[in-house]
C-alpha positions as semicolon CSV with decimal commas, in nm:
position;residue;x (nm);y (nm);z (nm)
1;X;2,549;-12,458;-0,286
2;X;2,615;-12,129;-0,082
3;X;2,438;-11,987;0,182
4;X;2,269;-11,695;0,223
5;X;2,261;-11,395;0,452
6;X;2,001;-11,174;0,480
7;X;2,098;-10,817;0,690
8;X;1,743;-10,664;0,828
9;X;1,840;-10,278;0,853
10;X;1,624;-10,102;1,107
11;X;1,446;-9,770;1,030
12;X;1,578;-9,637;1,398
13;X;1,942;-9,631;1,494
14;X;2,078;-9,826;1,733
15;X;2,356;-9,655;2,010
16;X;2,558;-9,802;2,209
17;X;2,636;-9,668;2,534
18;X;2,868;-9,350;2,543
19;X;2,774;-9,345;2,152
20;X;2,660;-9,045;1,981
21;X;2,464;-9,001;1,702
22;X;2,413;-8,665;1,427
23;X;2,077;-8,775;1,432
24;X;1,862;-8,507;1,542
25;X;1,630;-8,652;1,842
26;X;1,254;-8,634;1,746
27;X;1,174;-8,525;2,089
28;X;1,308;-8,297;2,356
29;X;1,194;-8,188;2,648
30;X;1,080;-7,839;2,723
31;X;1,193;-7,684;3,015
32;X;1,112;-7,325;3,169
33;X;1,333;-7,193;3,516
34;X;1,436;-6,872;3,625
35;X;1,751;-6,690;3,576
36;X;1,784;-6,425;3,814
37;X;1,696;-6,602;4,102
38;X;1,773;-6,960;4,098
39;X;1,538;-7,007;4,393
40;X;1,153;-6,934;4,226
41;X;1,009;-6,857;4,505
42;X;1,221;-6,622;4,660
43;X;1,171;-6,378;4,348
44;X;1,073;-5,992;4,453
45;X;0,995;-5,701;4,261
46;X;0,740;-5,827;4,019
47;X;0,970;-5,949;3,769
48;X;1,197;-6,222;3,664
49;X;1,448;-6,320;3,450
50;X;1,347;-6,669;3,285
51;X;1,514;-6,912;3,041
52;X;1,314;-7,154;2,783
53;X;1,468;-7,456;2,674
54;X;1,457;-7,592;2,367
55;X;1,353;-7,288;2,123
56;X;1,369;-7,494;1,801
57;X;1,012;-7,462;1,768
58;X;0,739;-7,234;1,801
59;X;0,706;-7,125;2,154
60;X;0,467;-6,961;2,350
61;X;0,509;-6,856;2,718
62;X;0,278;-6,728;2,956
63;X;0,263;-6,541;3,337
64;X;-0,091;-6,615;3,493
65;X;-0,257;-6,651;3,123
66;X;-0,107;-6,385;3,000
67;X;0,107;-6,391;2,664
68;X;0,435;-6,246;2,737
69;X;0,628;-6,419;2,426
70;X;0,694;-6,063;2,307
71;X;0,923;-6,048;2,601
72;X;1,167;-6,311;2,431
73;X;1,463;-6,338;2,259
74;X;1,682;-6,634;2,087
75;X;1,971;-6,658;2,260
76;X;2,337;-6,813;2,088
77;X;2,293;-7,143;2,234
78;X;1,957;-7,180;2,106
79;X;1,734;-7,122;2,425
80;X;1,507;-6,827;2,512
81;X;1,572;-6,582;2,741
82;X;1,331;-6,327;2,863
83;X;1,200;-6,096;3,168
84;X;0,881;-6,115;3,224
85;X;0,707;-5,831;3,467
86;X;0,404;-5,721;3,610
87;X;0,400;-6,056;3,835
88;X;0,146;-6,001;4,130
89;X;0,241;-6,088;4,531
90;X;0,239;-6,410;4,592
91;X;0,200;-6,760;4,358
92;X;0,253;-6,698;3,971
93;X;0,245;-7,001;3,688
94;X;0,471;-6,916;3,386
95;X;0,434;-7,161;3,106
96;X;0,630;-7,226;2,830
97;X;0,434;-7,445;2,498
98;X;0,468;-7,563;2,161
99;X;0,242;-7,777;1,955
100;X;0,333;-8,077;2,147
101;X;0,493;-7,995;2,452
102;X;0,432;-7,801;2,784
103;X;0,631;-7,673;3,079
104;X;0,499;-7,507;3,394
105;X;0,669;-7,300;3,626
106;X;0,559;-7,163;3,960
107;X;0,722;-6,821;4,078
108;X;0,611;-6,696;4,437
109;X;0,671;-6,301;4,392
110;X;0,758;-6,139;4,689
111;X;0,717;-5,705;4,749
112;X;1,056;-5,547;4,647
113;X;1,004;-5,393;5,005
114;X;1,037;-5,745;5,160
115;X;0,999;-5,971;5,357
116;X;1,130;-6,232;5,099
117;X;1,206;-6,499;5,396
118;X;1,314;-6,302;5,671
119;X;0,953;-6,203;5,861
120;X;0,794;-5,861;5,915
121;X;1,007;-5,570;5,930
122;X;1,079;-5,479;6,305
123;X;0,950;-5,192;6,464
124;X;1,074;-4,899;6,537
125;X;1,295;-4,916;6,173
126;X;1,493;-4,614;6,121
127;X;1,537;-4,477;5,762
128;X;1,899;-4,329;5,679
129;X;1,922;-4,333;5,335
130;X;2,081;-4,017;5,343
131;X;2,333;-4,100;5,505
132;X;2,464;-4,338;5,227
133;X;2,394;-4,064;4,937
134;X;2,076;-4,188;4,849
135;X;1,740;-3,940;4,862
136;X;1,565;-3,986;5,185
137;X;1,316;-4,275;5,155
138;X;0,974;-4,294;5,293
139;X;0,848;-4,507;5,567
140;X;0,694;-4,744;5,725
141;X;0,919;-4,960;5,490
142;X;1,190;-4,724;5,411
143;X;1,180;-4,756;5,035
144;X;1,385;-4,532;4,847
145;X;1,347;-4,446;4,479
146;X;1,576;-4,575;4,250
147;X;1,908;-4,386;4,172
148;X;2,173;-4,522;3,903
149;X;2,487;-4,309;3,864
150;X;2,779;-4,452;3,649
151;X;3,177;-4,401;3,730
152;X;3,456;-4,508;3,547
153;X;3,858;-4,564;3,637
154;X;4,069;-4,239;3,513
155;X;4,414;-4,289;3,369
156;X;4,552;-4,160;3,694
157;X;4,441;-4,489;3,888
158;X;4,110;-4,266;4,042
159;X;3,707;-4,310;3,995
160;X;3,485;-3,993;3,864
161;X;3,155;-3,941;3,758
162;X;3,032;-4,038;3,428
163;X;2,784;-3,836;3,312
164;X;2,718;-4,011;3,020
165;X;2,774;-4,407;2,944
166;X;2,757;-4,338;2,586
167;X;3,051;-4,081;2,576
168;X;3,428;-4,199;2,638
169;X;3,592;-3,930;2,875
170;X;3,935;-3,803;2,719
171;X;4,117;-3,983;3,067
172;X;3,935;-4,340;3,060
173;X;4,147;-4,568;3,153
174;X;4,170;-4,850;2,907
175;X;4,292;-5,292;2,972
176;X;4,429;-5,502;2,721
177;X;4,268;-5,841;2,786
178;X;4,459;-6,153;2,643
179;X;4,790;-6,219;2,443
């Protein structure tokens, strides 16, 4: 008479180590962290730059109970990327959530005047804006407006003004990149 083997095949897989499976996991983690400053709370300015990871699902994120999901986009490798404004002076709580999963975030937004980590500003503090093309700032904290002015390399080696990004001058210099 022969014997018998019976093979029990189990509903989950079962990986070795340094194996990989196709298998899609049936849970990842959700994770929320900022992008522009890798340091949360050192951020200034009331706003931030923030990456949400995993987007496969339905998310939601939030600054101080606020929905600012609006503010998101898919990105190629699948995350979320997003800048989220209007955060107040001091602690903020961003949250990312799906159905099933949460991730908190706290942000400590500092004035885009300072101090982020330095102290108070010393006194006297001289403005010279000016002096560095920009239009004369006011004090006590010497703030100047914001100024953005574009250049671009000529085709004799030289930078000029660009008065518009969306127009190629006639003398742009151009790079071949590659082989």
């Amino acid at each position: 008479m022969r014997a018998s083997v019976v093979v029990a095949v189990l509903a989950a897989p079962l990986l070795l180590p340094g194996a990989t499976t196709a298998v899609a996991a049936p849970w990842r983690p959700l994770t929320i962290e900022t992008v522009s400053n890798p340091r949360p709370a050192l951020v200034s300015g009331g706003q931030v730059l923030v990456k949400v990871v995993p987007a496969g699902k339905r998310v939601t994120v939030s600054a101080n109970g606020r929905d600012v999901t609006p503010s998101f986009r898919a990105q190629p490798d699948g995350s979320l990327l997003g800048l989220v404004t209007g955060l107040r002076d001091g602690v903020n709580d961003l949250a990312a959530s799906t159905r099933d999963r949460r991730a908190n975030l706290r942000v400590t937004n500092h004035p885009i005047t300072g101090p982020v980590f330095s102290g108070t500003q010393q006194q006297p503090f001289y403005c010279e804006t000016p002096a560095f093309g920009l239009p004369a700032a006011s004090p006590p904290l010497c703030s100047a407006p914001t100024q953005v002015s574009y250049q671009y390399r000529t085709t004799a080696g030289t930078f000029a003004p660009l008065a518009d990004p969306a127009t190629r001058p006639a003398d742009l210099a151009t790079a071949t990149v590659g082989g």
